[in-house]
């Protein structure tokens, strides 16, 4: 009876008929409440989405590695990190690094990976890196552990996990399996004294077929098996090793590209992704990473084209839609963003990324309260959605609720210390509050994470200019220009610093470039007018002021005042509001 129930539970779990699996597993435990049976019932609870019942069941005391792992997994997904950790290792974290903790984790590579996830969410980055590394060394195919290492900023070369040492480990494992299969096949060659009917899924075993065959045919088959066992595993072993080495080579190439992207070495990452085999390069995951790379390079037009290709090839793919919606937001494509939001929310209303897209859609339309509602819904569906917390902060900042905005940014940083967008958000708030030292600190933290961002250096230059450290400001703004030569914002702010230093000719050259890039920007024309006046070019100054008035009539009082004083000597005048 017990074996029959066990077989049925396994069958229904395999077929995803969870209600029957739970019912029969409960009957099994009622019959015999052994730890293996309790573990099977807990697995049925977990697979049916009832993780809390699985926790209650397993908390009474488990000893097998598989049950410890299942308990830890359920606790982790429920957000009960301390209980998850104590389920995996006997000694709770006490601030010291216990040397044998890695060896004591049950369930091999998967258990080590889970411990890494627990440490990461608890903010213990060094321990997380230690467990992810141990997990990969035990099983180099566990890609999620490598992703975790890259996202934590670890610069361990991928050769350490997917190189020669990994191949040797795989070869040893394969050789051990081959030897085991060889010994098993030799033992099966011996003629059984008595045949018994097979049970369950083993009904197609050798014993059954030999029993029902004619004697002559059965003897011939046994003779063939004896011949085959002389060299049974060499071709199979060679083929297996070859295929595993090919997979490791592929993982190495993926790992190199993904690590470069995680460290914001975007040009390198782009080249490595493009060097992948064509079949892999055209897959949704790789296209998503290429799109992310263009996004980090602020090349929003190319990034949008990549994500449009993903939508055409894999309309069911939700991963990456948060980035795509942010790209459309920056491009101010309201129609495309509204259409995307409608598509993804209709497709999967339980997807956090779908509601993130909706939030971006309403944010672009300046409906910040509605956008907040949707970003918060995304967080409800995925409490670990760091980017959603950051965009909540942006919406609060747009409503000038700086206290709540800073709270959101801090929460995002607690969840992911390398999320530079949150550091940037806090820097912008402190800059608006004229807390320039705090603003500089947060912008420099963001730059330490992503040193390839032109926008971050541009904002740092603005802060340094505000505290009259003009030479440092120009250095930061010139670095922003080198990172993104066509960035007009860096040139504009550099021109403002040059004006403050009295270097009007240089400022005029920078502003001419900015004017060509943004011909309808009123603040550029206004500053050009002020510079032209300083250079004594009154007619040019009048033309620039008139252009500024045409493109931005709301600030006509400032512009008209500047025109009226055009023939007067400059005084200390407060005309910064238009060019801020």
XYZ file of C-alpha atoms in Angstrom:
580
model
C 0.000 0.000 0.000
C 2.737 2.459 0.966
C 4.762 1.859 -2.173
C 1.644 2.238 -4.312
C 0.741 5.572 -2.683
C 4.332 6.818 -3.018
C 4.409 5.921 -6.698
C 1.072 7.651 -7.274
C 2.167 10.849 -5.507
C 5.340 11.005 -7.578
C 3.323 10.401 -10.734
C 0.831 13.184 -10.008
C 3.590 15.616 -9.023
C 5.298 14.858 -12.311
C 2.027 15.437 -14.169
C 1.232 18.620 -12.171
C -2.003 17.212 -10.777
C -1.239 18.747 -7.405
C -4.610 18.312 -5.705
C -4.448 14.540 -6.127
C -0.793 14.506 -5.118
C -1.603 16.357 -1.881
C -4.584 14.126 -1.079
C -2.655 10.880 -1.605
C 0.426 12.190 0.213
C -1.747 12.974 3.230
C -3.058 9.385 3.095
C 0.533 8.189 2.928
C 1.573 10.175 6.020
C -1.510 8.949 7.877
C -0.397 5.411 7.097
C 3.266 5.969 8.005
C 4.619 9.320 9.156
C 8.247 8.575 8.322
C 10.497 11.493 7.419
C 10.601 10.514 3.759
C 6.804 10.446 3.581
C 6.512 13.764 5.440
C 9.020 15.221 2.988
C 6.948 13.993 0.059
C 3.818 15.637 1.503
C 5.748 18.877 2.075
C 6.917 18.746 -1.527
C 3.307 18.324 -2.655
C 2.271 21.344 -0.534
C 5.117 23.431 -1.956
C 4.472 22.457 -5.570
C 0.789 23.320 -5.162
C 1.709 26.827 -3.935
C 1.099 26.129 -0.251
C 4.606 26.844 1.034
C 3.482 27.928 4.511
C 1.910 24.501 5.155
C 5.140 22.884 4.024
C 7.060 25.013 6.547
C 4.711 24.044 9.381
C 5.050 20.387 8.457
C 8.835 20.388 8.222
C 9.524 22.562 11.259
C 8.753 19.659 13.601
C 12.237 18.333 12.947
C 13.892 17.076 9.756
C 17.219 15.371 9.291
C 17.520 14.395 5.634
C 19.375 16.864 3.359
C 16.497 17.028 0.871
C 13.975 17.987 3.569
C 16.330 20.580 5.061
C 16.733 22.103 1.628
C 12.985 22.149 0.989
C 12.342 23.802 4.366
C 14.984 26.436 3.640
C 13.559 27.082 0.176
C 10.021 27.578 1.532
C 11.277 29.903 4.278
C 13.339 31.909 1.788
C 10.387 32.413 -0.534
C 8.271 33.448 2.453
C 10.892 36.063 3.414
C 11.854 34.262 6.645
C 15.597 34.486 6.067
C 16.818 33.547 9.558
C 14.736 30.352 9.538
C 15.905 29.531 6.017
C 19.530 29.873 7.064
C 19.143 27.821 10.219
C 17.501 25.068 8.159
C 20.560 24.863 5.902
C 23.309 25.232 8.514
C 23.242 24.418 12.189
C 25.061 27.568 13.331
C 23.260 30.839 12.767
C 25.160 33.837 11.494
C 27.046 35.586 14.297
C 29.235 37.968 12.315
C 32.128 35.520 12.051
C 33.107 33.409 9.098
C 32.898 29.766 10.090
C 35.264 27.772 7.941
C 33.097 24.657 7.616
C 29.782 26.337 6.770
C 30.160 25.768 3.021
C 30.835 22.058 3.507
C 27.882 21.634 5.872
C 25.197 22.955 3.475
C 22.885 20.148 2.302
C 21.757 19.387 -1.250
C 25.039 20.172 -2.956
C 25.280 23.019 -5.459
C 21.594 23.940 -5.181
C 21.879 24.260 -1.389
C 24.974 26.436 -1.713
C 23.215 28.630 -4.257
C 20.226 29.033 -1.952
C 22.548 30.043 0.899
C 24.098 32.612 -1.424
C 20.642 34.035 -2.192
C 19.836 34.216 1.533
C 23.088 36.055 2.311
C 22.575 38.403 -0.609
C 19.093 39.387 0.486
C 20.356 39.824 4.046
C 23.048 42.223 2.804
C 26.013 39.944 3.574
C 27.687 40.366 0.215
C 31.011 38.657 1.008
C 29.257 35.532 2.269
C 26.958 35.528 -0.764
C 29.977 35.617 -3.088
C 31.561 32.773 -1.106
C 28.486 30.542 -1.451
C 27.869 31.379 -5.123
C 31.509 30.556 -5.880
C 31.348 27.226 -4.023
C 28.091 26.397 -5.805
C 29.611 26.975 -9.240
C 32.714 24.962 -8.432
C 30.502 22.048 -7.494
C 28.278 22.390 -10.550
C 29.480 24.764 -13.300
C 26.128 24.463 -15.100
C 24.346 26.373 -12.309
C 24.128 29.604 -14.321
C 21.988 31.469 -11.768
C 24.894 31.391 -9.303
C 27.157 32.998 -11.904
C 24.527 35.667 -12.607
C 24.415 36.383 -8.880
C 28.196 36.808 -8.746
C 28.176 39.218 -11.676
C 25.328 41.263 -10.237
C 27.294 41.611 -6.992
C 30.200 43.112 -8.941
C 32.497 40.100 -8.616
C 35.326 40.213 -11.171
C 36.410 36.567 -10.994
C 37.250 35.551 -14.592
C 34.758 33.082 -16.097
C 37.650 30.676 -16.846
C 37.669 29.801 -13.152
C 34.167 28.315 -13.420
C 33.853 27.285 -17.066
C 37.484 26.682 -17.986
C 39.917 23.779 -17.744
C 39.291 23.014 -14.059
C 35.541 22.789 -14.665
C 36.102 20.459 -17.608
C 38.289 18.229 -15.471
C 35.613 18.107 -12.769
C 32.972 17.225 -15.366
C 35.252 14.569 -16.876
C 35.793 12.984 -13.462
C 32.052 12.954 -12.782
C 31.345 11.438 -16.186
C 34.071 8.809 -15.750
C 32.652 7.854 -12.356
C 29.173 7.507 -13.869
C 30.548 5.455 -16.754
C 32.331 3.080 -14.373
C 29.171 2.713 -12.320
C 27.154 1.945 -15.463
C 29.784 -0.575 -16.542
C 29.679 -2.396 -13.212
C 25.882 -2.387 -13.266
C 25.756 -3.772 -16.798
C 28.196 -6.565 -15.880
C 26.079 -7.552 -12.927
C 22.979 -7.625 -15.126
C 24.593 -10.121 -17.517
C 24.394 -12.914 -14.947
C 21.393 -15.176 -15.601
C 18.798 -14.717 -12.880
C 17.922 -17.794 -10.878
C 14.333 -16.688 -10.594
C 12.497 -13.971 -12.439
C 9.984 -11.714 -10.759
C 7.507 -9.370 -12.373
C 8.634 -5.745 -12.474
C 6.813 -3.072 -10.517
C 5.635 0.426 -11.374
C 7.541 2.238 -14.099
C 10.128 -0.560 -14.391
C 7.748 -2.794 -16.299
C 9.987 -2.548 -19.376
C 13.009 -4.090 -17.604
C 15.339 -6.779 -19.003
C 13.931 -9.420 -16.660
C 10.475 -9.182 -18.205
C 11.653 -9.341 -21.828
C 14.002 -12.269 -21.203
C 11.323 -14.293 -19.537
C 8.925 -14.073 -22.455
C 11.403 -14.520 -25.300
C 12.161 -17.870 -26.962
C 15.155 -19.606 -25.355
C 17.342 -19.432 -28.468
C 16.777 -15.727 -28.906
C 17.343 -15.121 -25.171
C 20.733 -16.897 -25.284
C 21.765 -14.884 -28.349
C 20.844 -11.646 -26.594
C 22.869 -12.580 -23.509
C 25.860 -13.409 -25.697
C 25.581 -9.994 -27.396
C 25.456 -8.272 -24.021
C 28.587 -10.089 -22.911
C 30.349 -8.801 -26.030
C 29.072 -5.262 -25.478
C 30.287 -5.141 -21.875
C 33.894 -5.541 -22.991
C 33.983 -1.914 -24.149
C 30.607 -0.505 -23.165
C 31.298 3.051 -22.156
C 34.155 4.493 -24.189
C 32.188 5.890 -27.140
C 29.400 7.082 -24.843
C 31.878 8.646 -22.412
C 33.732 10.418 -25.189
C 30.505 11.771 -26.674
C 29.224 12.934 -23.289
C 32.486 14.669 -22.424
C 32.558 16.358 -25.806
C 29.013 17.703 -25.470
C 29.611 18.889 -21.910
C 32.774 20.677 -22.984
C 30.828 22.407 -25.747
C 28.248 23.575 -23.209
C 30.995 24.832 -20.901
C 32.551 26.739 -23.808
C 29.151 28.318 -24.538
C 28.676 29.204 -20.859
C 32.167 30.719 -20.806
C 31.295 32.984 -23.750
C 27.973 33.955 -22.167
C 29.697 34.519 -18.832
C 32.341 36.827 -20.301
C 29.701 38.986 -21.979
C 27.347 39.074 -18.995
C 30.160 39.963 -16.596
C 31.263 42.843 -18.826
C 27.694 44.178 -18.889
C 27.317 43.813 -15.115
C 30.500 45.847 -14.660
C 29.164 48.422 -17.186
C 31.932 47.773 -19.704
C 29.349 48.235 -22.392
C 31.501 48.348 -25.543
C 33.225 45.105 -24.531
C 29.923 43.457 -23.614
C 28.359 44.451 -26.929
C 31.225 42.940 -28.897
C 31.170 39.709 -26.853
C 27.413 39.268 -27.289
C 27.731 39.847 -31.030
C 30.486 37.187 -31.206
C 28.111 34.473 -29.966
C 26.877 31.871 -32.482
C 24.054 33.216 -34.636
C 21.408 30.863 -33.208
C 22.273 31.976 -29.697
C 22.643 35.626 -30.695
C 19.087 35.718 -32.034
C 17.587 34.258 -28.849
C 15.405 36.441 -26.623
C 17.803 36.388 -23.665
C 20.799 37.584 -25.692
C 18.770 40.270 -27.469
C 17.555 41.452 -24.064
C 21.155 41.809 -22.863
C 22.163 43.656 -26.047
C 19.200 45.986 -25.560
C 20.248 46.567 -21.936
C 23.769 47.370 -23.141
C 22.520 50.041 -25.538
C 20.278 51.354 -22.749
C 23.246 51.751 -20.385
C 25.099 53.539 -23.198
C 22.101 55.927 -23.459
C 21.648 54.861 -27.101
C 17.895 54.643 -26.679
C 17.021 54.488 -30.388
C 19.064 51.321 -31.017
C 17.884 49.806 -27.734
C 14.241 50.389 -28.717
C 14.795 48.607 -32.045
C 16.301 45.591 -30.244
C 13.354 45.312 -27.860
C 10.891 45.717 -30.710
C 12.549 42.673 -32.322
C 12.098 40.757 -29.056
C 8.395 41.677 -28.996
C 8.002 40.399 -32.553
C 9.914 37.148 -31.969
C 8.766 36.351 -28.412
C 5.611 38.316 -27.507
C 5.283 36.133 -24.398
C 8.630 37.296 -22.949
C 8.030 39.626 -20.005
C 11.642 39.810 -18.851
C 13.128 43.074 -20.075
C 9.854 44.937 -20.535
C 10.692 47.206 -17.578
C 13.841 48.362 -19.393
C 11.966 48.669 -22.708
C 9.305 50.873 -21.127
C 12.010 53.089 -19.595
C 13.605 53.437 -23.030
C 10.272 54.505 -24.546
C 9.889 56.936 -21.630
C 13.242 58.576 -22.436
C 12.323 58.730 -26.133
C 8.964 60.292 -25.129
C 7.065 57.830 -27.348
C 3.708 58.072 -25.605
C 1.729 56.062 -28.172
C 4.182 53.138 -28.273
C 4.469 53.095 -24.486
C 0.677 53.122 -24.032
C 0.316 50.281 -26.528
C 3.035 48.248 -24.773
C 1.386 48.820 -21.378
C -1.960 47.609 -22.692
C -0.384 44.539 -24.311
C 1.610 43.348 -21.306
C -1.097 43.986 -18.699
C -3.627 42.102 -20.832
C -1.177 39.235 -21.329
C -0.234 38.689 -17.654
C -1.827 40.682 -14.872
C 0.286 38.845 -12.292
C 3.541 40.059 -13.819
C 5.378 42.749 -11.848
C 7.042 43.990 -15.043
C 3.631 44.529 -16.664
C 2.565 46.984 -13.945
C 6.005 48.605 -14.051
C 5.376 49.342 -17.740
C 1.988 50.842 -16.850
C 3.680 53.029 -14.238
C 6.140 54.392 -16.796
C 3.261 55.076 -19.162
C 1.433 57.298 -16.649
C 4.680 58.920 -15.505
C 5.330 60.090 -19.069
C 1.861 61.654 -19.056
C 2.774 63.511 -15.812
C 0.149 61.566 -13.837
C 2.549 60.870 -10.994
C 0.024 59.636 -8.417
C -1.351 57.035 -10.840
C 2.187 56.020 -11.792
C 2.981 55.532 -8.105
C -0.039 53.242 -7.731
C 1.207 50.989 -10.526
C 4.822 50.918 -9.329
C 3.572 49.945 -5.871
C 1.466 47.179 -7.412
C 4.615 45.878 -9.127
C 6.348 45.822 -5.729
C 3.424 43.899 -4.197
C 3.842 41.215 -6.857
C 7.642 41.161 -6.507
C 8.926 42.607 -3.195
C 12.505 42.314 -4.516
C 11.891 44.536 -7.572
C 14.647 47.064 -6.897
C 14.027 49.233 -9.961
C 10.366 49.671 -9.000
C 11.413 51.145 -5.637
C 13.716 53.556 -7.463
C 10.987 54.745 -9.822
C 8.643 55.187 -6.861
C 11.328 57.522 -5.526
C 11.381 59.403 -8.855
C 7.601 59.882 -8.706
C 7.694 61.126 -5.118
C 10.491 63.511 -6.129
C 8.364 64.778 -9.032
C 5.624 65.514 -6.463
C 8.308 67.196 -4.288
C 7.720 64.703 -1.488
C 11.441 64.368 -0.865
C 11.209 62.483 2.422
C 9.265 59.596 0.892
C 11.462 59.687 -2.191
C 14.620 59.262 -0.091
C 12.923 56.397 1.781
C 12.298 54.584 -1.515
C 15.850 55.147 -2.724
C 17.287 53.871 0.548
C 15.121 50.753 0.353
C 16.381 50.105 -3.176
C 19.998 50.501 -2.029
C 19.438 48.106 0.902
C 18.158 45.515 -1.553
C 20.918 46.094 -4.101
C 23.896 48.271 -3.074
C 25.058 48.324 -6.723
C 21.813 49.833 -8.017
C 23.397 53.090 -9.113
C 20.058 54.603 -10.210
C 19.006 54.903 -6.557
C 22.300 56.575 -5.589
C 21.743 58.973 -8.484
C 18.172 59.679 -7.344
C 19.330 60.589 -3.842
C 22.034 62.821 -5.293
C 19.498 64.773 -7.371
C 17.281 65.349 -4.318
C 20.171 66.625 -2.193
C 21.235 68.856 -5.093
C 17.737 70.352 -5.287
C 17.844 70.896 -1.529
C 21.275 72.585 -1.935
C 22.914 69.977 0.301
C 25.873 69.878 -2.036
C 28.235 67.747 0.055
C 25.628 64.981 0.328
C 24.827 65.323 -3.358
C 28.504 64.945 -4.288
C 28.855 61.897 -2.025
C 25.903 60.101 -3.644
C 26.926 60.965 -7.214
C 30.441 59.668 -6.528
C 28.983 56.441 -5.102
C 26.969 56.011 -8.290
C 30.051 56.688 -10.428
C 32.065 54.101 -8.459
C 29.467 51.519 -9.522
C 29.021 52.711 -13.106
C 32.060 54.742 -14.196
C 30.887 54.715 -17.833
C 27.817 56.907 -17.316
C 27.999 60.335 -18.919
C 24.877 61.457 -17.018
C 26.471 60.767 -13.633
C 29.596 62.762 -14.445
C 27.436 65.568 -15.792
C 25.512 65.784 -12.505
C 28.745 65.646 -10.517
C 30.029 68.580 -12.571
C 26.882 70.564 -11.759
C 27.402 69.964 -8.024
C 31.076 70.977 -8.185
C 30.124 74.147 -10.070
C 27.532 74.954 -7.392
C 30.255 74.918 -4.702
C 32.579 76.962 -6.989
C 35.080 74.169 -7.572
C 35.043 75.137 -11.227
C 38.228 73.429 -12.403
C 37.031 70.094 -10.984
C 33.614 70.742 -12.517
C 35.102 71.266 -15.976
C 37.176 68.073 -15.596
C 34.040 66.094 -14.703
C 32.038 67.606 -17.583
C 34.838 66.966 -20.081
C 34.938 63.349 -18.922
C 31.172 63.174 -19.513
C 31.782 64.483 -23.056
C 34.437 61.834 -23.714
C 32.074 59.095 -22.581
C 29.253 60.423 -24.768
C 30.589 62.903 -27.345
C 27.141 63.836 -28.615
C 25.747 64.609 -25.152
C 24.607 68.268 -25.354
C 23.807 68.464 -21.616
C 27.466 68.114 -20.596
C 28.511 70.817 -23.071
C 25.770 73.159 -21.871
C 26.815 72.897 -18.231
C 30.456 73.205 -19.200
C 29.555 76.457 -20.968
C 27.933 77.740 -17.757
C 31.137 77.003 -15.833
C 33.209 78.749 -18.507
C 30.944 81.808 -18.266
C 31.482 81.848 -14.485
C 35.246 81.829 -15.134
C 34.956 84.654 -17.678
C 36.026 82.436 -20.600
C 33.321 83.717 -22.911
C 34.790 82.727 -26.281
C 35.156 79.102 -25.227
C 31.663 79.171 -23.733
C 30.273 80.527 -27.024
C 31.856 77.655 -28.981
C 30.344 75.069 -26.656
C 26.914 76.710 -26.853
C 26.999 76.801 -30.652
C 27.415 73.018 -30.619
C 24.555 72.643 -28.128
C 22.332 74.919 -30.236
C 22.840 72.684 -33.269
C 21.936 69.625 -31.193
C 18.914 71.239 -29.499
C 17.785 74.147 -31.714
C 14.500 74.680 -29.832
C 15.945 74.835 -26.324
C 15.157 78.297 -24.966
C 17.774 78.206 -22.170
C 20.552 77.671 -24.728
C 19.509 80.737 -26.737
C 19.204 82.803 -23.553
C 22.713 81.877 -22.371
C 24.070 82.518 -25.873
C 22.547 85.990 -25.666
C 24.263 86.692 -22.353
C 27.616 85.449 -23.721
C 27.241 87.490 -26.928
C 26.561 90.590 -24.833
C 29.719 89.955 -22.803
C 31.660 89.665 -26.061
C 30.162 92.971 -27.264
C 28.112 91.387 -30.052
C 24.894 93.258 -29.361
C 23.096 92.332 -32.592
C 23.800 88.646 -32.031
C 22.645 88.963 -28.426
C 19.344 90.531 -29.545
C 18.807 87.675 -32.019
C 19.486 85.025 -29.346
C 17.164 86.701 -26.833
C 14.380 86.878 -29.416
C 14.822 83.184 -30.179
C 14.639 82.390 -26.465
C 11.429 84.426 -26.202
C 9.951 82.601 -29.194
C 10.695 79.096 -27.877
C 9.805 79.792 -24.227
C 7.224 82.596 -23.926
C 6.411 81.649 -20.298
C 9.647 83.255 -19.108
C 9.088 86.424 -21.113
C 9.627 88.697 -18.097
C 13.223 87.500 -17.654
C 14.013 87.614 -21.355
C 12.408 91.030 -21.847
C 14.329 92.374 -18.864
C 17.571 91.107 -20.435
C 16.654 92.787 -23.750
C 15.899 96.090 -22.007
C 19.325 96.021 -20.326
C 21.079 95.012 -23.524
C 22.822 98.372 -23.909
C 23.551 98.768 -20.206
C 26.609 97.512 -18.367
C 26.171 94.148 -16.635
C 25.256 94.229 -12.989
C 24.902 91.370 -10.521
C 21.628 90.063 -11.828
C 19.677 86.976 -10.968
C 18.844 85.435 -14.326
C 19.729 81.866 -13.482
C 16.187 80.476 -13.387
C 15.962 80.168 -17.148
C 19.350 78.492 -17.604
C 19.329 76.322 -14.463
